[in-house]
PDB file of C-alpha atoms and ligand atoms in Angstrom:
ATOM      1  CA  MET K   1       0.000   0.000   0.000  1.00  0.00           C
ATOM      2  CA  GLN K   2       1.440   3.392  -0.993  1.00  0.00           C
ATOM      3  CA  ARG K   3       1.466   5.988   1.774  1.00  0.00           C
ATOM      4  CA  ILE K   4      -0.501   9.190   1.164  1.00  0.00           C
ATOM      5  CA  ARG K   5       2.018  12.058   1.099  1.00  0.00           C
ATOM      6  CA  LYS K   6       0.435  14.691  -1.121  1.00  0.00           C
ATOM      7  CA  ALA K   7      -2.724  16.764  -0.817  1.00  0.00           C
ATOM      8  CA  ILE K   8      -4.562  19.024  -3.245  1.00  0.00           C
ATOM      9  CA  PHE K   9      -6.326  22.172  -2.013  1.00  0.00           C
ATOM     10  CA  PRO K  10      -8.636  23.587  -4.710  1.00  0.00           C
ATOM     11  CA  VAL K  11      -8.634  27.345  -4.010  1.00  0.00           C
ATOM     12  CA  ALA K  12      -9.545  28.889  -7.348  1.00  0.00           C
ATOM     13  CA  GLY K  13     -13.197  29.769  -6.525  1.00  0.00           C
ATOM     14  CA  LEU K  14     -14.249  33.419  -6.754  1.00  0.00           C
ATOM     15  CA  GLY K  15     -16.152  33.513  -3.465  1.00  0.00           C
ATOM     16  CA  THR K  16     -19.006  35.595  -4.865  1.00  0.00           C
ATOM     17  CA  ARG K  17     -21.203  34.634  -1.899  1.00  0.00           C
ATOM     18  CA  PHE K  18     -18.965  36.761   0.307  1.00  0.00           C
ATOM     19  CA  LEU K  19     -18.809  39.964  -1.725  1.00  0.00           C
ATOM     20  CA  PRO K  20     -17.692  42.610  -1.021  1.00  0.00           C
ATOM     21  CA  ALA K  21     -15.309  40.908   1.474  1.00  0.00           C
ATOM     22  CA  THR K  22     -13.833  38.816  -1.348  1.00  0.00           C
ATOM     23  CA  LYS K  23     -13.507  41.544  -3.957  1.00  0.00           C
ATOM     24  CA  ALA K  24      -9.765  41.952  -3.382  1.00  0.00           C
ATOM     25  CA  MET K  25      -9.090  39.071  -0.977  1.00  0.00           C
ATOM     26  CA  PRO K  26      -9.321  35.301  -1.572  1.00  0.00           C
ATOM     27  CA  LYS K  27     -12.247  33.758   0.310  1.00  0.00           C
ATOM     28  CA  GLU K  28      -9.832  31.191   1.734  1.00  0.00           C
ATOM     29  CA  MET K  29      -8.089  34.019   3.609  1.00  0.00           C
ATOM     30  CA  LEU K  30     -11.233  34.965   5.577  1.00  0.00           C
ATOM     31  CA  THR K  31     -10.505  34.220   9.209  1.00  0.00           C
ATOM     32  CA  VAL K  32     -12.111  31.791  11.570  1.00  0.00           C
ATOM     33  CA  VAL K  33     -11.089  33.408  14.874  1.00  0.00           C
ATOM     34  CA  ASP K  34      -7.506  34.445  14.004  1.00  0.00           C
ATOM     35  CA  ARG K  35      -6.445  31.849  11.432  1.00  0.00           C
ATOM     36  CA  PRO K  36      -7.374  31.978   7.744  1.00  0.00           C
ATOM     37  CA  VAL K  37      -9.776  29.229   6.682  1.00  0.00           C
ATOM     38  CA  ILE K  38      -7.047  27.732   4.449  1.00  0.00           C
ATOM     39  CA  GLN K  39      -4.643  27.545   7.403  1.00  0.00           C
ATOM     40  CA  HIS K  40      -7.153  25.497   9.419  1.00  0.00           C
ATOM     41  CA  VAL K  41      -7.362  22.986   6.557  1.00  0.00           C
ATOM     42  CA  VAL K  42      -3.585  22.859   6.043  1.00  0.00           C
ATOM     43  CA  ASP K  43      -3.294  22.217   9.814  1.00  0.00           C
ATOM     44  CA  GLU K  44      -5.595  19.213   9.389  1.00  0.00           C
ATOM     45  CA  ALA K  45      -3.477  17.890   6.496  1.00  0.00           C
ATOM     46  CA  LYS K  46      -0.242  18.354   8.477  1.00  0.00           C
ATOM     47  CA  ALA K  47      -1.739  16.484  11.441  1.00  0.00           C
ATOM     48  CA  ALA K  48      -2.459  13.615   9.032  1.00  0.00           C
ATOM     49  CA  GLY K  49       1.190  13.422   7.940  1.00  0.00           C
ATOM     50  CA  ILE K  50       0.838  15.174   4.557  1.00  0.00           C
ATOM     51  CA  GLU K  51       4.235  16.347   3.257  1.00  0.00           C
ATOM     52  CA  GLN K  52       3.416  18.061  -0.049  1.00  0.00           C
ATOM     53  CA  PHE K  53       0.759  20.776  -0.225  1.00  0.00           C
ATOM     54  CA  ILE K  54      -0.570  21.515  -3.711  1.00  0.00           C
ATOM     55  CA  PHE K  55      -2.761  24.577  -4.141  1.00  0.00           C
ATOM     56  CA  VAL K  56      -4.834  24.903  -7.309  1.00  0.00           C
ATOM     57  CA  THR K  57      -5.241  28.657  -7.472  1.00  0.00           C
ATOM     58  CA  GLY K  58      -6.527  31.275  -9.895  1.00  0.00           C
ATOM     59  CA  ARG K  59      -6.194  34.992 -10.507  1.00  0.00           C
ATOM     60  CA  ASN K  60      -6.175  37.236  -7.408  1.00  0.00           C
ATOM     61  CA  LYS K  61      -5.064  34.423  -5.108  1.00  0.00           C
ATOM     62  CA  GLY K  62      -1.572  35.758  -4.473  1.00  0.00           C
ATOM     63  CA  ALA K  63      -2.351  36.348  -0.784  1.00  0.00           C
ATOM     64  CA  ILE K  64      -2.472  32.564  -0.279  1.00  0.00           C
ATOM     65  CA  GLU K  65       1.076  32.187  -1.652  1.00  0.00           C
ATOM     66  CA  ASP K  66       2.263  35.053   0.541  1.00  0.00           C
ATOM     67  CA  HIS K  67       0.596  33.508   3.570  1.00  0.00           C
ATOM     68  CA  PHE K  68       2.630  30.300   3.163  1.00  0.00           C
ATOM     69  CA  ASP K  69       5.920  32.154   2.663  1.00  0.00           C
ATOM     70  CA  ILE K  70       8.329  33.910   5.035  1.00  0.00           C
ATOM     71  CA  ALA K  71       7.358  37.553   5.571  1.00  0.00           C
ATOM     72  CA  PHE K  72      10.893  38.844   5.955  1.00  0.00           C
ATOM     73  CA  GLU K  73      10.102  42.422   7.033  1.00  0.00           C
ATOM     74  CA  LEU K  74       7.487  41.210   9.520  1.00  0.00           C
ATOM     75  CA  ASP K  75       9.894  38.677  11.058  1.00  0.00           C
ATOM     76  CA  ARG K  76      12.563  41.359  11.360  1.00  0.00           C
ATOM     77  CA  THR K  77      10.195  43.773  13.067  1.00  0.00           C
ATOM     78  CA  LEU K  78       8.908  41.124  15.476  1.00  0.00           C
ATOM     79  CA  LYS K  79      12.503  40.165  16.317  1.00  0.00           C
ATOM     80  CA  ASP K  80      13.440  43.791  17.029  1.00  0.00           C
ATOM     81  CA  ARG K  81      10.433  44.055  19.321  1.00  0.00           C
ATOM     82  CA  HIS K  82      11.253  40.766  21.110  1.00  0.00           C
ATOM     83  CA  ARG K  83       7.897  39.232  20.175  1.00  0.00           C
ATOM     84  CA  GLU K  84       9.186  35.660  20.495  1.00  0.00           C
ATOM     85  CA  ALA K  85       5.769  34.017  20.892  1.00  0.00           C
ATOM     86  CA  ASP K  86       4.471  35.540  17.638  1.00  0.00           C
ATOM     87  CA  LEU K  87       7.666  34.602  15.814  1.00  0.00           C
ATOM     88  CA  ASN K  88       7.429  31.006  17.004  1.00  0.00           C
ATOM     89  CA  GLU K  89       3.836  30.771  15.909  1.00  0.00           C
ATOM     90  CA  LEU K  90       4.633  32.071  12.426  1.00  0.00           C
ATOM     91  CA  ALA K  91       7.576  29.653  12.161  1.00  0.00           C
ATOM     92  CA  ARG K  92       5.364  26.732  13.217  1.00  0.00           C
ATOM     93  CA  ASP K  93       2.826  27.483  10.479  1.00  0.00           C
ATOM     94  CA  LEU K  94       5.406  27.891   7.712  1.00  0.00           C
ATOM     95  CA  PRO K  95       5.585  24.918   5.330  1.00  0.00           C
ATOM     96  CA  ILE K  96       9.088  23.439   4.913  1.00  0.00           C
ATOM     97  CA  ALA K  97      10.857  25.036   1.928  1.00  0.00           C
ATOM     98  CA  GLY K  98       9.759  23.317  -1.276  1.00  0.00           C
ATOM     99  CA  SER K  99       6.760  21.541   0.252  1.00  0.00           C
ATOM    100  CA  ALA K 100       4.114  23.964  -1.089  1.00  0.00           C
ATOM    101  CA  SER K 101       3.328  24.101  -4.812  1.00  0.00           C
ATOM    102  CA  PHE K 102       0.940  26.346  -6.691  1.00  0.00           C
ATOM    103  CA  THR K 103      -0.669  25.720 -10.055  1.00  0.00           C
ATOM    104  CA  ARG K 104      -3.460  27.645 -11.716  1.00  0.00           C
ATOM    105  CA  GLN K 105      -6.855  26.531 -12.874  1.00  0.00           C
ATOM    106  CA  GLN K 106      -7.158  28.871 -15.848  1.00  0.00           C
ATOM    107  CA  GLU K 107     -10.935  28.616 -16.286  1.00  0.00           C
ATOM    108  CA  PRO K 108     -13.719  27.986 -13.746  1.00  0.00           C
ATOM    109  CA  LEU K 109     -14.683  24.562 -15.128  1.00  0.00           C
ATOM    110  CA  GLY K 110     -15.505  22.868 -11.822  1.00  0.00           C
ATOM    111  CA  LEU K 111     -13.957  20.854  -8.999  1.00  0.00           C
ATOM    112  CA  GLY K 112     -13.115  17.859 -11.218  1.00  0.00           C
ATOM    113  CA  HIS K 113     -11.153  20.114 -13.554  1.00  0.00           C
ATOM    114  CA  ALA K 114      -9.365  21.803 -10.621  1.00  0.00           C
ATOM    115  CA  VAL K 115      -8.195  18.415  -9.320  1.00  0.00           C
ATOM    116  CA  TRP K 116      -7.098  17.379 -12.831  1.00  0.00           C
ATOM    117  CA  CYS K 117      -4.933  20.535 -13.045  1.00  0.00           C
ATOM    118  CA  ALA K 118      -2.715  19.034 -10.308  1.00  0.00           C
ATOM    119  CA  ARG K 119      -2.129  15.720 -12.128  1.00  0.00           C
ATOM    120  CA  ASP K 120       1.575  16.272 -12.901  1.00  0.00           C
ATOM    121  CA  LEU K 121       2.316  17.485  -9.389  1.00  0.00           C
ATOM    122  CA  ILE K 122       0.740  14.327  -7.956  1.00  0.00           C
ATOM    123  CA  GLY K 123       2.147  11.785 -10.417  1.00  0.00           C
ATOM    124  CA  ASP K 124       1.365   8.104 -10.013  1.00  0.00           C
ATOM    125  CA  GLU K 125       0.467   7.780  -6.342  1.00  0.00           C
ATOM    126  CA  PRO K 126      -2.677   7.968  -4.202  1.00  0.00           C
ATOM    127  CA  PHE K 127      -3.374  11.432  -2.809  1.00  0.00           C
ATOM    128  CA  ALA K 128      -5.737  13.485  -0.647  1.00  0.00           C
ATOM    129  CA  VAL K 129      -8.067  16.313  -1.628  1.00  0.00           C
ATOM    130  CA  LEU K 130      -9.295  18.790   0.994  1.00  0.00           C
ATOM    131  CA  LEU K 131     -11.938  21.374   0.148  1.00  0.00           C
ATOM    132  CA  PRO K 132     -11.020  24.441   2.204  1.00  0.00           C
ATOM    133  CA  ASP K 133     -14.620  25.647   2.575  1.00  0.00           C
ATOM    134  CA  MET K 134     -15.418  22.680   4.769  1.00  0.00           C
ATOM    135  CA  LEU K 135     -13.963  22.852   8.274  1.00  0.00           C
ATOM    136  CA  HIS K 136     -13.993  19.570  10.192  1.00  0.00           C
ATOM    137  CA  GLN K 137     -13.955  20.210  13.928  1.00  0.00           C
ATOM    138  CA  SER K 138     -13.105  17.312  16.243  1.00  0.00           C
ATOM    139  CA  SER K 139     -10.401  16.177  18.642  1.00  0.00           C
ATOM    140  CA  GLU K 140      -9.201  13.575  16.093  1.00  0.00           C
ATOM    141  CA  PRO K 141      -8.525  15.326  12.741  1.00  0.00           C
ATOM    142  CA  CYS K 142     -10.749  13.859  10.005  1.00  0.00           C
ATOM    143  CA  LEU K 143      -8.025  13.289   7.408  1.00  0.00           C
ATOM    144  CA  LYS K 144      -5.821  11.533   9.970  1.00  0.00           C
ATOM    145  CA  SER K 145      -8.561   8.970  10.733  1.00  0.00           C
ATOM    146  CA  MET K 146      -9.153   8.472   7.017  1.00  0.00           C
ATOM    147  CA  ILE K 147      -5.468   7.894   6.249  1.00  0.00           C
ATOM    148  CA  GLU K 148      -5.204   5.432   9.140  1.00  0.00           C
ATOM    149  CA  ALA K 149      -8.182   3.460   7.818  1.00  0.00           C
ATOM    150  CA  HIS K 150      -6.803   3.676   4.269  1.00  0.00           C
ATOM    151  CA  SER K 151      -3.451   2.242   5.339  1.00  0.00           C
ATOM    152  CA  SER K 152      -5.198  -1.003   6.285  1.00  0.00           C
ATOM    153  CA  ILE K 153      -7.981  -1.311   3.675  1.00  0.00           C
ATOM    154  CA  GLY K 154      -6.701   0.738   0.695  1.00  0.00           C
ATOM    155  CA  GLY K 155      -9.077   1.674  -2.108  1.00  0.00           C
ATOM    156  CA  ASN K 156     -10.567   5.150  -2.440  1.00  0.00           C
ATOM    157  CA  MET K 157     -12.185   6.887   0.513  1.00  0.00           C
ATOM    158  CA  ILE K 158     -14.488   9.867   0.965  1.00  0.00           C
ATOM    159  CA  GLY K 159     -15.430  11.700   4.131  1.00  0.00           C
ATOM    160  CA  VAL K 160     -19.201  11.931   4.669  1.00  0.00           C
ATOM    161  CA  TYR K 161     -21.481  13.456   7.290  1.00  0.00           C
ATOM    162  CA  ARG K 162     -25.211  13.607   7.875  1.00  0.00           C
ATOM    163  CA  VAL K 163     -27.078  16.665   6.589  1.00  0.00           C
ATOM    164  CA  PRO K 164     -30.792  17.530   6.981  1.00  0.00           C
ATOM    165  CA  ASP K 165     -32.981  16.065   4.207  1.00  0.00           C
ATOM    166  CA  ASP K 166     -33.766  19.519   2.815  1.00  0.00           C
ATOM    167  CA  GLU K 167     -30.051  20.234   2.250  1.00  0.00           C
ATOM    168  CA  THR K 168     -29.055  17.125   0.273  1.00  0.00           C
ATOM    169  CA  HIS K 169     -29.417  18.950  -3.073  1.00  0.00           C
ATOM    170  CA  ARG K 170     -26.446  21.169  -2.161  1.00  0.00           C
ATOM    171  CA  TYR K 171     -23.927  18.303  -1.854  1.00  0.00           C
ATOM    172  CA  GLY K 172     -22.583  15.100  -3.342  1.00  0.00           C
ATOM    173  CA  ILE K 173     -24.610  12.312  -1.712  1.00  0.00           C
ATOM    174  CA  VAL K 174     -23.539   8.702  -1.169  1.00  0.00           C
ATOM    175  CA  ASP K 175     -25.460   5.535  -0.495  1.00  0.00           C
ATOM    176  CA  VAL K 176     -23.568   2.968   1.597  1.00  0.00           C
ATOM    177  CA  GLU K 177     -23.760  -0.630   2.716  1.00  0.00           C
ATOM    178  CA  GLN K 178     -24.673  -0.459   6.401  1.00  0.00           C
ATOM    179  CA  GLY K 179     -22.172  -1.917   8.839  1.00  0.00           C
ATOM    180  CA  SER K 180     -20.506  -1.357  12.164  1.00  0.00           C
ATOM    181  CA  THR K 181     -17.128  -0.181  10.865  1.00  0.00           C
ATOM    182  CA  LYS K 182     -16.298   3.478  10.283  1.00  0.00           C
ATOM    183  CA  ALA K 183     -15.421   2.845   6.608  1.00  0.00           C
ATOM    184  CA  LEU K 184     -18.577   1.696   4.830  1.00  0.00           C
ATOM    185  CA  PRO K 185     -18.499   0.352   1.253  1.00  0.00           C
ATOM    186  CA  VAL K 186     -20.112   2.861  -1.116  1.00  0.00           C
ATOM    187  CA  LYS K 187     -23.023   1.599  -3.225  1.00  0.00           C
ATOM    188  CA  ALA K 188     -23.788   4.777  -5.174  1.00  0.00           C
ATOM    189  CA  MET K 189     -22.790   8.436  -5.436  1.00  0.00           C
ATOM    190  CA  ILE K 190     -24.636  11.325  -6.989  1.00  0.00           C
ATOM    191  CA  GLU K 191     -23.695  15.001  -7.283  1.00  0.00           C
ATOM    192  CA  LYS K 192     -26.360  17.444  -6.113  1.00  0.00           C
ATOM    193  CA  PRO K 193     -29.473  15.255  -6.462  1.00  0.00           C
ATOM    194  CA  LYS K 194     -32.759  17.080  -7.058  1.00  0.00           C
ATOM    195  CA  GLN K 195     -34.791  17.794  -3.898  1.00  0.00           C
ATOM    196  CA  GLY K 196     -36.519  14.663  -2.657  1.00  0.00           C
ATOM    197  CA  THR K 197     -34.461  12.213  -4.798  1.00  0.00           C
ATOM    198  CA  ALA K 198     -31.344  11.688  -2.637  1.00  0.00           C
ATOM    199  CA  PRO K 199     -30.611   8.014  -1.829  1.00  0.00           C
ATOM    200  CA  SER K 200     -29.511   8.977   1.723  1.00  0.00           C
ATOM    201  CA  ASN K 201     -28.570  12.029   3.755  1.00  0.00           C
ATOM    202  CA  LEU K 202     -24.843  11.238   3.856  1.00  0.00           C
ATOM    203  CA  ALA K 203     -23.146  14.198   2.171  1.00  0.00           C
ATOM    204  CA  ILE K 204     -19.598  14.280   0.819  1.00  0.00           C
ATOM    205  CA  SER K 205     -17.799  16.482   3.329  1.00  0.00           C
ATOM    206  CA  GLY K 206     -14.907  17.608   1.158  1.00  0.00           C
ATOM    207  CA  ARG K 207     -12.244  15.086   2.233  1.00  0.00           C
ATOM    208  CA  TYR K 208     -11.105  12.497  -0.326  1.00  0.00           C
ATOM    209  CA  LEU K 209      -8.364   9.866  -0.667  1.00  0.00           C
ATOM    210  CA  LEU K 210      -8.140   8.972  -4.336  1.00  0.00           C
ATOM    211  CA  SER K 211      -6.142   6.742  -6.634  1.00  0.00           C
ATOM    212  CA  PRO K 212      -4.249   8.476  -9.495  1.00  0.00           C
ATOM    213  CA  LYS K 213      -6.480   6.594 -11.965  1.00  0.00           C
ATOM    214  CA  ILE K 214      -8.997   9.404 -11.407  1.00  0.00           C
ATOM    215  CA  PHE K 215      -6.878  11.749 -13.574  1.00  0.00           C
ATOM    216  CA  GLU K 216      -7.422   9.669 -16.764  1.00  0.00           C
ATOM    217  CA  LEU K 217     -11.159   9.765 -16.125  1.00  0.00           C
ATOM    218  CA  LEU K 218     -11.221  13.487 -15.374  1.00  0.00           C
ATOM    219  CA  ALA K 219      -9.396  14.188 -18.648  1.00  0.00           C
ATOM    220  CA  THR K 220     -12.491  13.194 -20.620  1.00  0.00           C
ATOM    221  CA  GLN K 221     -15.197  13.771 -18.027  1.00  0.00           C
ATOM    222  CA  PRO K 222     -18.203  15.559 -19.591  1.00  0.00           C
ATOM    223  CA  ARG K 223     -19.793  18.448 -17.725  1.00  0.00           C
ATOM    224  CA  GLY K 224     -22.346  17.469 -15.095  1.00  0.00           C
ATOM    225  CA  ALA K 225     -24.376  19.293 -12.417  1.00  0.00           C
ATOM    226  CA  GLY K 226     -24.244  23.081 -12.814  1.00  0.00           C
ATOM    227  CA  GLY K 227     -22.510  22.704 -16.208  1.00  0.00           C
ATOM    228  CA  GLU K 228     -19.226  21.894 -14.411  1.00  0.00           C
ATOM    229  CA  ILE K 229     -16.766  18.992 -14.614  1.00  0.00           C
ATOM    230  CA  GLN K 230     -17.655  17.197 -11.398  1.00  0.00           C
ATOM    231  CA  LEU K 231     -15.229  15.131  -9.325  1.00  0.00           C
ATOM    232  CA  THR K 232     -18.140  13.006  -8.090  1.00  0.00           C
ATOM    233  CA  ASP K 233     -19.036  11.973 -11.671  1.00  0.00           C
ATOM    234  CA  ALA K 234     -15.480  10.722 -12.315  1.00  0.00           C
ATOM    235  CA  MET K 235     -15.588   8.863  -8.977  1.00  0.00           C
ATOM    236  CA  VAL K 236     -18.790   7.116 -10.100  1.00  0.00           C
ATOM    237  CA  THR K 237     -16.872   5.767 -13.131  1.00  0.00           C
ATOM    238  CA  LEU K 238     -13.818   4.843 -11.039  1.00  0.00           C
ATOM    239  CA  GLN K 239     -16.043   2.888  -8.674  1.00  0.00           C
ATOM    240  CA  ARG K 240     -16.676   0.352 -11.463  1.00  0.00           C
ATOM    241  CA  SER K 241     -13.051  -0.768 -11.260  1.00  0.00           C
ATOM    242  CA  GLU K 242     -11.854   0.195  -7.766  1.00  0.00           C
ATOM    243  CA  PRO K 243     -13.365  -0.021  -4.258  1.00  0.00           C
ATOM    244  CA  PHE K 244     -14.764   3.100  -2.599  1.00  0.00           C
ATOM    245  CA  TYR K 245     -15.379   3.552   1.123  1.00  0.00           C
ATOM    246  CA  ALA K 246     -17.255   6.266   2.992  1.00  0.00           C
ATOM    247  CA  HIS K 247     -15.688   7.415   6.245  1.00  0.00           C
ATOM    248  CA  VAL K 248     -18.461   8.735   8.488  1.00  0.00           C
ATOM    249  CA  PHE K 249     -17.114  11.811  10.271  1.00  0.00           C
ATOM    250  CA  GLU K 250     -18.541  12.138  13.762  1.00  0.00           C
ATOM    251  CA  GLY K 251     -17.335  15.664  14.576  1.00  0.00           C
ATOM    252  CA  ARG K 252     -18.883  18.940  13.496  1.00  0.00           C
ATOM    253  CA  VAL K 253     -18.626  20.100   9.865  1.00  0.00           C
ATOM    254  CA  HIS K 254     -18.878  23.843   9.166  1.00  0.00           C
ATOM    255  CA  ASP K 255     -19.613  24.777   5.563  1.00  0.00           C
ATOM    256  CA  THR K 256     -17.837  28.143   5.611  1.00  0.00           C
ATOM    257  CA  GLY K 257     -18.869  28.672   1.994  1.00  0.00           C
ATOM    258  CA  THR K 258     -22.238  29.792   3.378  1.00  0.00           C
ATOM    259  CA  LYS K 259     -22.666  32.864   5.588  1.00  0.00           C
ATOM    260  CA  LEU K 260     -24.374  30.851   8.309  1.00  0.00           C
ATOM    261  CA  GLY K 261     -21.674  28.154   8.282  1.00  0.00           C
ATOM    262  CA  PHE K 262     -18.948  30.785   8.372  1.00  0.00           C
ATOM    263  CA  LEU K 263     -20.516  32.537  11.358  1.00  0.00           C
ATOM    264  CA  THR K 264     -21.167  29.350  13.301  1.00  0.00           C
ATOM    265  CA  ALA K 265     -17.588  28.194  12.602  1.00  0.00           C
ATOM    266  CA  ASN K 266     -16.289  31.378  14.216  1.00  0.00           C
ATOM    267  CA  VAL K 267     -18.473  30.846  17.274  1.00  0.00           C
ATOM    268  CA  ALA K 268     -17.591  27.153  17.590  1.00  0.00           C
ATOM    269  CA  TYR K 269     -13.830  27.642  17.149  1.00  0.00           C
ATOM    270  CA  ALA K 270     -13.800  30.620  19.552  1.00  0.00           C
ATOM    271  CA  LEU K 271     -15.634  28.550  22.201  1.00  0.00           C
ATOM    272  CA  ASP K 272     -12.917  25.910  21.738  1.00  0.00           C
ATOM    273  CA  ARG K 273     -10.082  28.309  22.579  1.00  0.00           C
ATOM    274  CA  HIS K 274      -8.814  28.410  26.188  1.00  0.00           C
ATOM    275  CA  ASP K 275      -7.729  32.031  25.808  1.00  0.00           C
ATOM    276  CA  LEU K 276     -11.161  33.227  24.609  1.00  0.00           C
ATOM    277  CA  ARG K 277     -13.744  30.729  25.778  1.00  0.00           C
ATOM    278  CA  ASP K 278     -14.953  32.246  29.068  1.00  0.00           C
ATOM    279  CA  GLU K 279     -15.116  35.884  28.066  1.00  0.00           C
ATOM    280  CA  PHE K 280     -16.626  35.043  24.680  1.00  0.00           C
ATOM    281  CA  ARG K 281     -19.330  32.862  26.199  1.00  0.00           C
ATOM    282  CA  ALA K 282     -20.221  35.627  28.668  1.00  0.00           C
ATOM    283  CA  ALA K 283     -20.353  38.209  25.852  1.00  0.00           C
ATOM    284  CA  LEU K 284     -22.568  35.915  23.742  1.00  0.00           C
ATOM    285  CA  LYS K 285     -24.951  35.397  26.657  1.00  0.00           C
ATOM    286  CA  THR K 286     -25.483  39.134  27.023  1.00  0.00           C
ATOM    287  CA  MET K 287     -26.339  39.341  23.310  1.00  0.00           C
ATOM    288  CA  ILE K 288     -28.853  36.541  23.088  1.00  0.00           C
TER     289      ILE K 288
HETATM  290  C1  G1P M 301     -18.336  20.102  -3.767  1.00  0.00           C
HETATM  291  C2  G1P M 301     -18.537  18.651  -4.171  1.00  0.00           C
HETATM  292  C3  G1P M 301     -19.672  18.018  -3.386  1.00  0.00           C
HETATM  293  C4  G1P M 301     -19.415  18.173  -1.896  1.00  0.00           C
HETATM  294  C5  G1P M 301     -19.222  19.657  -1.568  1.00  0.00           C
HETATM  295  C6  G1P M 301     -18.845  19.860  -0.117  1.00  0.00           C
HETATM  296  O1  G1P M 301     -19.449  20.858  -4.194  1.00  0.00           O
HETATM  297  O2  G1P M 301     -18.761  18.590  -5.559  1.00  0.00           O
HETATM  298  O3  G1P M 301     -19.785  16.657  -3.711  1.00  0.00           O
HETATM  299  O4  G1P M 301     -20.511  17.650  -1.158  1.00  0.00           O
HETATM  300  O5  G1P M 301     -18.177  20.219  -2.372  1.00  0.00           O
HETATM  301  O6  G1P M 301     -18.774  21.236   0.118  1.00  0.00           O
HETATM  302  P1  G1P M 301     -19.383  22.463  -4.272  1.00  0.00           P
HETATM  303  O7  G1P M 301     -19.539  22.954  -2.858  1.00  0.00           O
HETATM  304  O8  G1P M 301     -18.051  22.820  -4.858  1.00  0.00           O
HETATM  305  O9  G1P M 301     -20.537  22.864  -5.133  1.00  0.00           O
END
């Protein structure tokens, strides 16, 4: 079994749902408490042992590259001011030199196309995909549990979580064989089923472990839901020749691509912080 070392972060989306905040700033740089959304997701990948971080970017995403680079003037100023704690924190978040790569998705053709754009950077080995919009909050990082399960059973694996029935049309939905293990064999997958037609309420949560065979399929994948090249559609084809498992995530998923999800993520992550928890809870109580 090949170890999963590389992860793709598709970050080319325009973030129109967050205008005007995202007019000049990538949506992935919006903060949940004091860390950009993309940093939270890179933290999850690091905790899972990922060594190569591949960002599929687009125009106006330069701030993401800068975020994962040394800010020389800032470091110098912090050093002069003896701000050791801040310096250490910045150093901890910095990827090792050469471990972050950036490639551009030139046209907004969908998630499947974004993943395909990273094919040469991945090469011929299984890899992870993490959708930065989706924050997975739990004591055990989601991707870490998935990689552990993958190291014993192999195949392809997708993170799933339960959503209310009236939200299934917003996600990729999977139908699984019931069982007692955390990795359930997938029976069917469908991208954004019409209201009332979903085979279950298990939604794809934006965490994937995929075999490199997916790239050949994505190369010729016709457009699907929303007129976009969908990753889920290529996975449906791959499932005919390779096993797929659904990893049911038991923590809390925040869809920060929606205003409500973004706001609740900020509340939930702030309540999780020792340095903020008590005062924040008290302040919230006075408001509601
Ligand atoms: C994508 C995937 C979908 C998944 C969702 C999670 O959709 O195609 O299967 O459930 O992310 O956020 P998008 O949100 O890009 O429309």
